[in-house]
CSV table of C-alpha atoms and ligand atoms in Angstrom, one decimal:
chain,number,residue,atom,x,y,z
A,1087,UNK,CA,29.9,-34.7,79.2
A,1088,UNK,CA,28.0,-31.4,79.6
A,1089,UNK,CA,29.9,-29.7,77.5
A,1090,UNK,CA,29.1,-32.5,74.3
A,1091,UNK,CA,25.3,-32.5,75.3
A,1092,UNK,CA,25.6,-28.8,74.8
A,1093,UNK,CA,27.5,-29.0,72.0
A,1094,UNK,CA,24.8,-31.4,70.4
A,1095,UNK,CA,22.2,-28.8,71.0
A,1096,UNK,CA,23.8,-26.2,69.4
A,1097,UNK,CA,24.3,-28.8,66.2
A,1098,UNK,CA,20.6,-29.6,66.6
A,1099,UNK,CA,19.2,-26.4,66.9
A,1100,UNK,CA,19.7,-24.6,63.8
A,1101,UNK,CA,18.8,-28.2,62.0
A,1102,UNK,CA,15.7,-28.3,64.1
A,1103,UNK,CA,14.7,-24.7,63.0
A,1104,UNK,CA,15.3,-25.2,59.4
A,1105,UNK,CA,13.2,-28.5,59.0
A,1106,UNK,CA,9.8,-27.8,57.3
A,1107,UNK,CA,7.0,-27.3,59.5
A,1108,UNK,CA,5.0,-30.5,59.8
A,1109,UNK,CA,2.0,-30.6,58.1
A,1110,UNK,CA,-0.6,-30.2,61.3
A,1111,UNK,CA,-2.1,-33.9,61.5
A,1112,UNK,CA,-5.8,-34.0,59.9
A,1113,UNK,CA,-8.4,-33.0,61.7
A,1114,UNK,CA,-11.8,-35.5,62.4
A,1115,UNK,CA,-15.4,-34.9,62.4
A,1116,UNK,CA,-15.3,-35.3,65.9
A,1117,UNK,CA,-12.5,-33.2,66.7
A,1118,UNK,CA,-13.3,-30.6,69.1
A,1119,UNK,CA,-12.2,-27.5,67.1
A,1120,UNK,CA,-14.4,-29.2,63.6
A,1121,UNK,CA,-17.1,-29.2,67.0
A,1122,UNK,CA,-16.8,-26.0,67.7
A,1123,UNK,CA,-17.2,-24.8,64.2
A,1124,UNK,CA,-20.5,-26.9,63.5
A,1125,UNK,CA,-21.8,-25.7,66.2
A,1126,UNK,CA,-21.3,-21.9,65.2
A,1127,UNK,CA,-22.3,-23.1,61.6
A,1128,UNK,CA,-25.9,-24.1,62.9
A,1129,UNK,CA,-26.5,-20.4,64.9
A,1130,UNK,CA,-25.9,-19.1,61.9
A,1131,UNK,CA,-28.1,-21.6,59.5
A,1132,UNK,CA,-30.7,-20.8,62.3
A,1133,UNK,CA,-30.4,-17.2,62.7
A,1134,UNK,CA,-30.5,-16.8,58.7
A,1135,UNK,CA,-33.7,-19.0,59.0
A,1136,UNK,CA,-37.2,-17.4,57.9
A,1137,UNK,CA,-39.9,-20.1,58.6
A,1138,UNK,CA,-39.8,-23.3,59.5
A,1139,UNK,CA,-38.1,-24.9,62.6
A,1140,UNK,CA,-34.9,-24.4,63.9
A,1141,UNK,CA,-32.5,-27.1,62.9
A,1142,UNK,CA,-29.9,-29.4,65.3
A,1143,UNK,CA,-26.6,-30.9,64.6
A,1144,UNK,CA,-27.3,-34.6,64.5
A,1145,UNK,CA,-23.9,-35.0,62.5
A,1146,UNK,CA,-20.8,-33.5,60.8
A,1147,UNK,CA,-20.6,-36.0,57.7
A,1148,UNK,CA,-17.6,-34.2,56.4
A,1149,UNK,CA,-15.0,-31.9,56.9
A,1150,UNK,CA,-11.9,-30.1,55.1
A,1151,UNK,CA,-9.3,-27.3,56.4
A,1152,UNK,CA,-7.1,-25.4,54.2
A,1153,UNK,CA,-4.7,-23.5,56.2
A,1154,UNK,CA,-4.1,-20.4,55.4
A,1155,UNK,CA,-1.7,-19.2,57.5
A,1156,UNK,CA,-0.8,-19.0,60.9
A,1157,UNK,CA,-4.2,-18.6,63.1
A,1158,UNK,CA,-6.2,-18.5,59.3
A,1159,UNK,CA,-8.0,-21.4,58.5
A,1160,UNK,CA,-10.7,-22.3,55.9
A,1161,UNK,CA,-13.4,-24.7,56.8
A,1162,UNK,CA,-15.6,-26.8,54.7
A,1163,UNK,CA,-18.2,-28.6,56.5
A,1164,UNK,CA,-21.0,-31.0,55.2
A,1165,UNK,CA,-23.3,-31.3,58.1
A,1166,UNK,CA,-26.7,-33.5,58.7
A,1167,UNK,CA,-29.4,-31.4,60.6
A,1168,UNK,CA,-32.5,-32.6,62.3
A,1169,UNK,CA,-35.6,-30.6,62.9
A,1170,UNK,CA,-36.6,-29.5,66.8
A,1171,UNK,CA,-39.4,-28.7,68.2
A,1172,UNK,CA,-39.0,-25.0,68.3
A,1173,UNK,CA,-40.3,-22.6,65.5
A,1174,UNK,CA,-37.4,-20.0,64.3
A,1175,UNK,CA,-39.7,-17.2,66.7
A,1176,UNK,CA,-39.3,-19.3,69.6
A,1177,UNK,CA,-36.9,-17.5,72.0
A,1178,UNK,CA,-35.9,-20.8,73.7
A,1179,UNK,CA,-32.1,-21.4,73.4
A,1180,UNK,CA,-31.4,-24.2,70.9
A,1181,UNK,CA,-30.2,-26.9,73.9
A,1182,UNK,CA,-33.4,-26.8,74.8
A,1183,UNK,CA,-35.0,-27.6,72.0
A,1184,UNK,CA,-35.9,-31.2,71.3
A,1185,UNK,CA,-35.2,-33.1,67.9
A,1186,UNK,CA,-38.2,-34.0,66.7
A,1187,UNK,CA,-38.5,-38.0,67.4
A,1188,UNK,CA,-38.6,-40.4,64.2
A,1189,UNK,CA,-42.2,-41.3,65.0
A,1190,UNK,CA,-43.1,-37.7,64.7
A,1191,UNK,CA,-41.8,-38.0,61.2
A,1192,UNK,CA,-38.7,-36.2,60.9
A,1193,UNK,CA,-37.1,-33.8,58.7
A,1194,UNK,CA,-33.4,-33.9,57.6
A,1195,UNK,CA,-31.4,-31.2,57.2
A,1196,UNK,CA,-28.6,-31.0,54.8
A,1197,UNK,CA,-25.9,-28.4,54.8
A,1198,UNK,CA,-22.7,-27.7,53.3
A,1199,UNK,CA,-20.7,-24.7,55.1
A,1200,UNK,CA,-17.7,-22.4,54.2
A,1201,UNK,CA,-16.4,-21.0,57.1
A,1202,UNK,CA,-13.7,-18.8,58.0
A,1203,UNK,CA,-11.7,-19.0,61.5
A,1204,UNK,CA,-9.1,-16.5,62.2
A,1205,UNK,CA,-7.4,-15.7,65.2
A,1206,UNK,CA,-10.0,-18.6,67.4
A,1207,UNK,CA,-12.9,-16.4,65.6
A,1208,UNK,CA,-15.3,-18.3,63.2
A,1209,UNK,CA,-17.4,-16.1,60.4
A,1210,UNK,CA,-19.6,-18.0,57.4
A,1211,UNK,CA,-18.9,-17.0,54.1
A,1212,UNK,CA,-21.2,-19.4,52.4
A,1213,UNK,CA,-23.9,-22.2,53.3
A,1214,UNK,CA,-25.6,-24.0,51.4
A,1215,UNK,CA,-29.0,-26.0,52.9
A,1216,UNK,CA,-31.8,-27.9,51.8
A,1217,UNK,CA,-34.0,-30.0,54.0
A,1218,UNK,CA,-36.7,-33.3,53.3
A,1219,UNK,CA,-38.9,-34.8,55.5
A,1220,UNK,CA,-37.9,-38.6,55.9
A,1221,UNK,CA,-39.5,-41.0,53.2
A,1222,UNK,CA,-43.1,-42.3,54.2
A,1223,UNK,CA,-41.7,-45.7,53.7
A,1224,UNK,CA,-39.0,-45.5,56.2
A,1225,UNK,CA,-41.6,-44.3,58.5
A,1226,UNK,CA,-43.9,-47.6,57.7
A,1227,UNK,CA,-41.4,-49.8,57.9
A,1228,UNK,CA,-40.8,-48.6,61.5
A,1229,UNK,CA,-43.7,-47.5,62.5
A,1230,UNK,CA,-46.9,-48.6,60.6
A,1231,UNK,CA,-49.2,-46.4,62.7
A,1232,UNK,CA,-47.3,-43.3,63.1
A,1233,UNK,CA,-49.2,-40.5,61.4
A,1234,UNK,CA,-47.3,-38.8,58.4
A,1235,UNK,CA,-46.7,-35.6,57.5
A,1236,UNK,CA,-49.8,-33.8,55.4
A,1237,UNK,CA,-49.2,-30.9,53.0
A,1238,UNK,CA,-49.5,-27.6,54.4
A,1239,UNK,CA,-52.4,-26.7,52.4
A,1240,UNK,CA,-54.1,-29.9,52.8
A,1241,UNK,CA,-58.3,-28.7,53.0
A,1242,UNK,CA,-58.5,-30.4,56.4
A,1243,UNK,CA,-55.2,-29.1,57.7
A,1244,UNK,CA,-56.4,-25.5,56.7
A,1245,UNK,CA,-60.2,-26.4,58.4
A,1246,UNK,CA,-58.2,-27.4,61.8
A,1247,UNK,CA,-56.3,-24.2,61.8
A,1248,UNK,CA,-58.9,-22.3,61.1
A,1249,UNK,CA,-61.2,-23.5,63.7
A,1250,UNK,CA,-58.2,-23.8,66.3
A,1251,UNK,CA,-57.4,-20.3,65.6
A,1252,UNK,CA,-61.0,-19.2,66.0
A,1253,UNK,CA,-61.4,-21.1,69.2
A,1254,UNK,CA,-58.5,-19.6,70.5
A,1255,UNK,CA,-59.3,-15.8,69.7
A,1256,UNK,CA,-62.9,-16.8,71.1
A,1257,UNK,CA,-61.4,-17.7,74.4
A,1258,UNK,CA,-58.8,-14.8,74.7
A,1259,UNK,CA,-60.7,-12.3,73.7
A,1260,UNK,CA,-57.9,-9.4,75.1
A,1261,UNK,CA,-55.7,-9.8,71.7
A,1262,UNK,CA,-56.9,-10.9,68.5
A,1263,UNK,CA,-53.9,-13.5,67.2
A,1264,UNK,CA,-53.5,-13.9,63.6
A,1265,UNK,CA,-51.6,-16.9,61.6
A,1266,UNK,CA,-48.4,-16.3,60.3
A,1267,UNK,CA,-47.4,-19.7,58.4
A,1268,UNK,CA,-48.3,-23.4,59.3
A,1269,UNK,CA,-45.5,-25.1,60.5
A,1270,UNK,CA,-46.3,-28.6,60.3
A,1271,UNK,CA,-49.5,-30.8,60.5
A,1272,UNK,CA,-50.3,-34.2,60.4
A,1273,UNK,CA,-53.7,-36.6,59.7
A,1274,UNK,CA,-54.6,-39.7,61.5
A,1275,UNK,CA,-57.3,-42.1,60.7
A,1276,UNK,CA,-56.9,-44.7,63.5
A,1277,UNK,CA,-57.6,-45.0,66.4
A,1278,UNK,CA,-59.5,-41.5,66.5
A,1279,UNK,CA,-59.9,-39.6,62.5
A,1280,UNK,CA,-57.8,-36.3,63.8
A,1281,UNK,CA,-55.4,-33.5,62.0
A,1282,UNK,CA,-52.6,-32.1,64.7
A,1283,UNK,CA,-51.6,-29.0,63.2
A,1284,UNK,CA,-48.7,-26.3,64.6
A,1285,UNK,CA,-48.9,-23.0,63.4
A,1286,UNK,CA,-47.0,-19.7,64.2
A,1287,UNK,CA,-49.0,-16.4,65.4
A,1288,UNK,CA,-48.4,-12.3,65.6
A,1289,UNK,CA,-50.5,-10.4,67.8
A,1290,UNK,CA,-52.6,-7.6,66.4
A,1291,UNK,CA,-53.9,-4.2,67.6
A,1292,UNK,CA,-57.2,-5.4,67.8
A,1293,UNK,CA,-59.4,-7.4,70.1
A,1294,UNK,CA,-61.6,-10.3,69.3
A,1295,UNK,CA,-64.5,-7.9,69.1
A,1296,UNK,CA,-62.9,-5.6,67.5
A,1297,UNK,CA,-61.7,-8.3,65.0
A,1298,UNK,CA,-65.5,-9.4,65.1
A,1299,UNK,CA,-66.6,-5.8,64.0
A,1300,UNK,CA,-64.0,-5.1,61.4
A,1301,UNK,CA,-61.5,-7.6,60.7
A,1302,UNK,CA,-60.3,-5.7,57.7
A,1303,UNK,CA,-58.9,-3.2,60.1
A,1304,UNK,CA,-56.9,-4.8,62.3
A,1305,UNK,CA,-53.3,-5.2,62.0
A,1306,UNK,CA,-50.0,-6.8,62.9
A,1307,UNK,CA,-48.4,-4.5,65.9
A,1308,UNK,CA,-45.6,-2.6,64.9
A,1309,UNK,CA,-42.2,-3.7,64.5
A,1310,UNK,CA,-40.7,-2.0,68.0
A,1311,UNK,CA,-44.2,-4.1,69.4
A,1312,UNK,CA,-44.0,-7.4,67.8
A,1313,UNK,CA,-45.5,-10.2,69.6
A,1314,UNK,CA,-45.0,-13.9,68.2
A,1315,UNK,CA,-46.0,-17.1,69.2
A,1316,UNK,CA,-47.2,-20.5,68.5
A,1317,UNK,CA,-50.0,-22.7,68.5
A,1318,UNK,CA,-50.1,-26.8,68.7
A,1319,UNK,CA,-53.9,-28.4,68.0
A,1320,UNK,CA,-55.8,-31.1,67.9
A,1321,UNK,CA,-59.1,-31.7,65.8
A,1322,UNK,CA,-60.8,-35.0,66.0
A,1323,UNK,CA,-63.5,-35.5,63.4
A,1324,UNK,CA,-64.6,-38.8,64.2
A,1325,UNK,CA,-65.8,-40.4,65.9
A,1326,UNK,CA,-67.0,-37.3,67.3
A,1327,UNK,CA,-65.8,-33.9,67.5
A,1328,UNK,CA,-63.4,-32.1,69.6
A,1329,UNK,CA,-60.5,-29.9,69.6
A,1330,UNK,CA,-58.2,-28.7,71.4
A,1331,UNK,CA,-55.7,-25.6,70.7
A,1332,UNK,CA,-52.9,-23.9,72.7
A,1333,UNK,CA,-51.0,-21.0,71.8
A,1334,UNK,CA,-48.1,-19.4,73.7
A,1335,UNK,CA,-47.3,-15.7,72.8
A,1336,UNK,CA,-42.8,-15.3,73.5
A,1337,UNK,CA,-43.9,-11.4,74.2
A,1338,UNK,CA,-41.5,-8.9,72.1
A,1339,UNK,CA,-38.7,-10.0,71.1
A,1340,UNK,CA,-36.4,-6.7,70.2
A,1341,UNK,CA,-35.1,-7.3,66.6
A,1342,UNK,CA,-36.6,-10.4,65.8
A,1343,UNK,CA,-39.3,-9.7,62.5
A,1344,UNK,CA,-40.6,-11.9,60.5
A,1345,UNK,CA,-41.0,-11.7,56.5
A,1346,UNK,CA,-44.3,-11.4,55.1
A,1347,UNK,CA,-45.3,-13.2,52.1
A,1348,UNK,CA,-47.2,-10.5,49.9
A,1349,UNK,CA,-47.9,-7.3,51.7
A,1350,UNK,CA,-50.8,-8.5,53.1
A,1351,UNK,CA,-50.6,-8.1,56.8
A,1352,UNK,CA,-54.4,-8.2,57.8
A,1353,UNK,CA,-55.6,-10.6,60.1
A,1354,UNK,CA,-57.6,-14.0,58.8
A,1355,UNK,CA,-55.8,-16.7,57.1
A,1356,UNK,CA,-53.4,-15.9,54.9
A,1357,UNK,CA,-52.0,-18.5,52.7
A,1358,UNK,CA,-48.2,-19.1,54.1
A,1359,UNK,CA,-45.5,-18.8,51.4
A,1360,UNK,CA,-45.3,-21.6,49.1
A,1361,UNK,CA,-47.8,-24.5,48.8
A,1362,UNK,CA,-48.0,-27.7,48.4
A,1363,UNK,CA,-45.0,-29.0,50.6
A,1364,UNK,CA,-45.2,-30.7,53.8
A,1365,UNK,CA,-42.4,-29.4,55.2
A,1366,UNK,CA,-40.9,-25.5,55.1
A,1367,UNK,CA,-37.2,-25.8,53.2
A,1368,UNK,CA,-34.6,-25.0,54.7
A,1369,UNK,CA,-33.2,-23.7,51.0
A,1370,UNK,CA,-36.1,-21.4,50.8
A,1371,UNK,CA,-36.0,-20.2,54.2
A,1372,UNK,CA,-32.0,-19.7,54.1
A,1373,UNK,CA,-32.1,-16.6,52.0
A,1374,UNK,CA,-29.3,-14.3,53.7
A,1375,UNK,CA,-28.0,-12.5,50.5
A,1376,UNK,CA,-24.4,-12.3,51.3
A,1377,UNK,CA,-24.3,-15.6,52.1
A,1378,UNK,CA,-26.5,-18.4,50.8
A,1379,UNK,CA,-27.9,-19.8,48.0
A,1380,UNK,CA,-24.2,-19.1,46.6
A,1381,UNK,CA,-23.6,-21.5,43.8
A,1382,UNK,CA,-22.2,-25.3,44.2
A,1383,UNK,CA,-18.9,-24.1,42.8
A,1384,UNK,CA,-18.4,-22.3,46.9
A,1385,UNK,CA,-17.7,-26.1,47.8
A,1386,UNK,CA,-15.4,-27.5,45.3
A,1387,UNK,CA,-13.8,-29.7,47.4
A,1388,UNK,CA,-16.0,-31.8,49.6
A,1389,UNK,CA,-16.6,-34.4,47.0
A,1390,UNK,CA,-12.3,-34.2,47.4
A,1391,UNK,CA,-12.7,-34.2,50.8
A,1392,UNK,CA,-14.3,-37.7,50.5
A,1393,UNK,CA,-11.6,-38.9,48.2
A,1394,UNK,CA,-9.5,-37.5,51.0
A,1395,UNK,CA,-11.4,-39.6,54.0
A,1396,UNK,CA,-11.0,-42.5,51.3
A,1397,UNK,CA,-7.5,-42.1,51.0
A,1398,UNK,CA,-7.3,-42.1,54.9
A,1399,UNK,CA,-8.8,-45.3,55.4
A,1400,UNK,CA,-6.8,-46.8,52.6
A,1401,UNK,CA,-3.9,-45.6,54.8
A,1402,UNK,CA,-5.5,-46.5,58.1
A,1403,UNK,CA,-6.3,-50.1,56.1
A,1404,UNK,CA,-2.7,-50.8,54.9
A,1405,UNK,CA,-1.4,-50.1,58.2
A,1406,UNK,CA,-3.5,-52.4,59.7
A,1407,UNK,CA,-1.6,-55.3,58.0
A,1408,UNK,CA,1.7,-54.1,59.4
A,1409,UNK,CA,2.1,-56.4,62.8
A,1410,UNK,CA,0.8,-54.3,65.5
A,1411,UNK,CA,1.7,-55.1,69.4
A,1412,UNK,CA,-0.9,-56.6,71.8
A,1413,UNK,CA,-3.9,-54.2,72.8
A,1414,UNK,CA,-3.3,-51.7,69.6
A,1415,UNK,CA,-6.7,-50.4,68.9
A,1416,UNK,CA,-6.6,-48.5,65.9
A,1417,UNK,CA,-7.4,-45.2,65.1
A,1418,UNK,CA,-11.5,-44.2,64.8
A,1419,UNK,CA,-12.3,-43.0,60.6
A,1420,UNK,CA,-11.7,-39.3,60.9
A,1421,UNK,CA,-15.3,-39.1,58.8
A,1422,UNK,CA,-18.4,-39.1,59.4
A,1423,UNK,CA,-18.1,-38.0,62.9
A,1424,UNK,CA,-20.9,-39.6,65.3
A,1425,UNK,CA,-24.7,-39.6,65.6
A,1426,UNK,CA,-26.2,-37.2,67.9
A,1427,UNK,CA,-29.9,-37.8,67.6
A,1428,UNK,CA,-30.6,-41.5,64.7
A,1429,UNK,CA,-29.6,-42.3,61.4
A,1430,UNK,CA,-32.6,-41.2,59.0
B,1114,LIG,C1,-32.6,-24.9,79.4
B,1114,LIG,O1,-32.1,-26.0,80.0
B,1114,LIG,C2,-31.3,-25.8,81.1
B,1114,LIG,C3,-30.7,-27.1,81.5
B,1114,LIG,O2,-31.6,-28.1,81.5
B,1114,LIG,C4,-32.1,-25.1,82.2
B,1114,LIG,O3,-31.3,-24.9,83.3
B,1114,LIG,C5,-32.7,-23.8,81.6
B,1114,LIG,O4,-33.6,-23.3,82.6
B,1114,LIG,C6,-33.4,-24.1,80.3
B,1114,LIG,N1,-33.8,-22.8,79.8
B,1114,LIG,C7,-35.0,-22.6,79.2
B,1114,LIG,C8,-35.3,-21.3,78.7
B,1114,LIG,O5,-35.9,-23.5,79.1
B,1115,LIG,C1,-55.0,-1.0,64.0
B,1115,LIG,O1,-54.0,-0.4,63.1
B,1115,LIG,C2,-54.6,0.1,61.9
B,1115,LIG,C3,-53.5,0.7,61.1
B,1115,LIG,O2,-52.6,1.5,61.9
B,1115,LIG,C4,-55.6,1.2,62.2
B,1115,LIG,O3,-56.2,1.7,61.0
B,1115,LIG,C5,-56.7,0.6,63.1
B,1115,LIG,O4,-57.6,1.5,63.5
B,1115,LIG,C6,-56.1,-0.1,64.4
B,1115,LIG,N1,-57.1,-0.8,65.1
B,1115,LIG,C7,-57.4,-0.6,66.4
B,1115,LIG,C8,-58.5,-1.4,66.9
B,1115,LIG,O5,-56.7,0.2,67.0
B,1116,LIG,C1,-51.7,-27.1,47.4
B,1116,LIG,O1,-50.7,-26.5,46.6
B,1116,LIG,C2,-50.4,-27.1,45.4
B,1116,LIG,C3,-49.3,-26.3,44.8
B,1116,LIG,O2,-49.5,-25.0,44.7
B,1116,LIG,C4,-51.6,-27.2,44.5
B,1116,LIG,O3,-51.3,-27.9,43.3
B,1116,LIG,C5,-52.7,-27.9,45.3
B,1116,LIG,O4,-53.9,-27.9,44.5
B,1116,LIG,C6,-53.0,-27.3,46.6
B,1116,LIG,N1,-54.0,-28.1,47.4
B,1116,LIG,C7,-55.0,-27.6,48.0
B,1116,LIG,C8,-55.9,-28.6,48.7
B,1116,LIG,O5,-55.3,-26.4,47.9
């Protein structure tokens, strides 16, 4: 008896060991290696990041491997982003930063991803992003009191962070804060008339009195002395006046700059790059030359890779008419993977 079992194994093994290699099964949205690479996908959309917010997986709509080899995979990832809370100078790690809420008028990021994992290590080679604020309609149909996004260079968005700034510089008279770019704002007309605005800050070398004396002179501190930070305000118009501005400075942050528009670096209000949007793009902002803005034809097969999730439900579908025992559950779709944050 041993002796046949043996035998068998010898007649197996070669058999065994000459059989193709199955084809690895597909992999989901929600698998944890598709995870893993989203997640490294958004540190580098963030990281590569110039103004704006920093974005948040909400969910990986797609996905497509091509092996390359053994331990060499290529990934193609279509991923829907959602704005946080935290401005791309904001040192805070990105768990703990908060997806804006739907009320507060989100902003959707879209992003399609070539990756690279070899040997367990991921590296981009191209991304492509763009990002909208959700349609005012949506909003309404929601919420028909939540304030909307204004545009950036709205006259009474630029009034409030002007006067925010002002107020603020007044009252912390040790370092005179300049804006960098207006993040986001919004305008309200009931129950109070009132613009909220967020706005991002440098330090300069100069004091408020020496800003008072000679604005012209005072400048944005040195790269190796950067000092960033961020403001949130309130101005109420009517039915009477008030305001009320914060800003937090993140102290120097070694290697973290931030582009100028123009060369003008002196302190006052200086228009932030680009005008007349209500949100920063994420297409704009994502400007790492290696890597981005690379042309559609970088992801060639995601519009497959939908033909391919179609194809697997077809499959999933057909089998569902074979007879299945009691308490078969079948399989989730492999795409889209799950919703973090909401559906916008
Ligand atoms: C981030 O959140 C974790 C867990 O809630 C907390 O322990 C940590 O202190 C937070 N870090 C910052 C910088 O807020
Ligand atoms: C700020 O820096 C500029 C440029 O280096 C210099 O001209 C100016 O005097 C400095 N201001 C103060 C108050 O140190
Ligand atoms: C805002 O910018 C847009 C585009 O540059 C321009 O058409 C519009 O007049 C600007 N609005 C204000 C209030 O400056």
């Amino acid at each position: 008896m041993k002796a046949l079992v043996a035998f068998i194994l010898l007649v197996q093994l070669p058999i065994h060991r000459a059989a193709p290699a199955a084809p690895p099964p597909p992999l989901g949205c929600d698998d944890p290696e598709i995870e893993a690479a989203a997640e490294f996908a958004v540190i580098y959309i963030n990281g590569h990041s110039h103004h704006g917010y920093r974005f948040a997986l909400n969910r990986i709509e797609q996905v497509r491997v091509l092996f390359q080899g053994p331990n060499n995979e290529i990934l193609f990832l279509e991923l829907d982003l959602l704005e946080t809370t935290c401005h791309i100078l904001n040192p805070t790690p990105l768990v703990n930063c908060s997806v804006r809420t739907f009320a507060e008028h989100a902003v959707e990021g879209d992003c399609d991803v070539k990756l690279q994992k070899v040997n367990g290590q991921f590296s981009v080679l191209a991304s492509k992003c763009h990002s909208h604020a959700d349609s005012a309609e949506d909003i309404r149909e929601v919420c028909p009191n939540c304030p909307l996004l204004a545009n950036l260079n709205d006259t009474d968005v630029l009034a409030a962070v002007s006067s925010a700034l002002n107020d603020y510089n007044s009252k912390n008279p040790d370092v005179y804060l300049m804006l960098l770019e207006i993040g986001r704002a919004v305008k309200q007309y009931h129950p109070v008339q009132m613009v909220s605005v967020e706005f991002a800050v440098a330090a300069t070398n100069c004091t408020s009195q020496q800003a008072k004396d000679n604005l012209a002179a005072c400048q944005l501190l040195p790269e190796d002395q950067s000092n960033f930070g961020f403001c949130t305000a309130k101005m109420v118009t009517e039915p009477s006046q008030d305001l009320i501005a914060e800003c937090q400075l993140y102290g120097h942050q070694p290697g973290v700059t931030y582009p100028h528009p123009g060369q003008d670096t002196s302190a006052g209000l200086v228009p932030s790059a680009g005008q007349g949007f209500t949100n920063h793009n994420l297409k704009i902002s994502h400007n790492n030359p290696v890597a981005s803005e690379s042309s559609s034809s970088e992801f060639p097969s995601l519009l497959s890779a939908k033909s391919v999730a179609k194809r697997a439900a077809a499959e999933v579908a057909q089998h569902d008419k074979v007879p299945h025992p009691v308490g078969f559950v079948p399989p989730p779709p492999l795409c889209p993977g799950k919703i973090r944050h909401f559906k916008i």
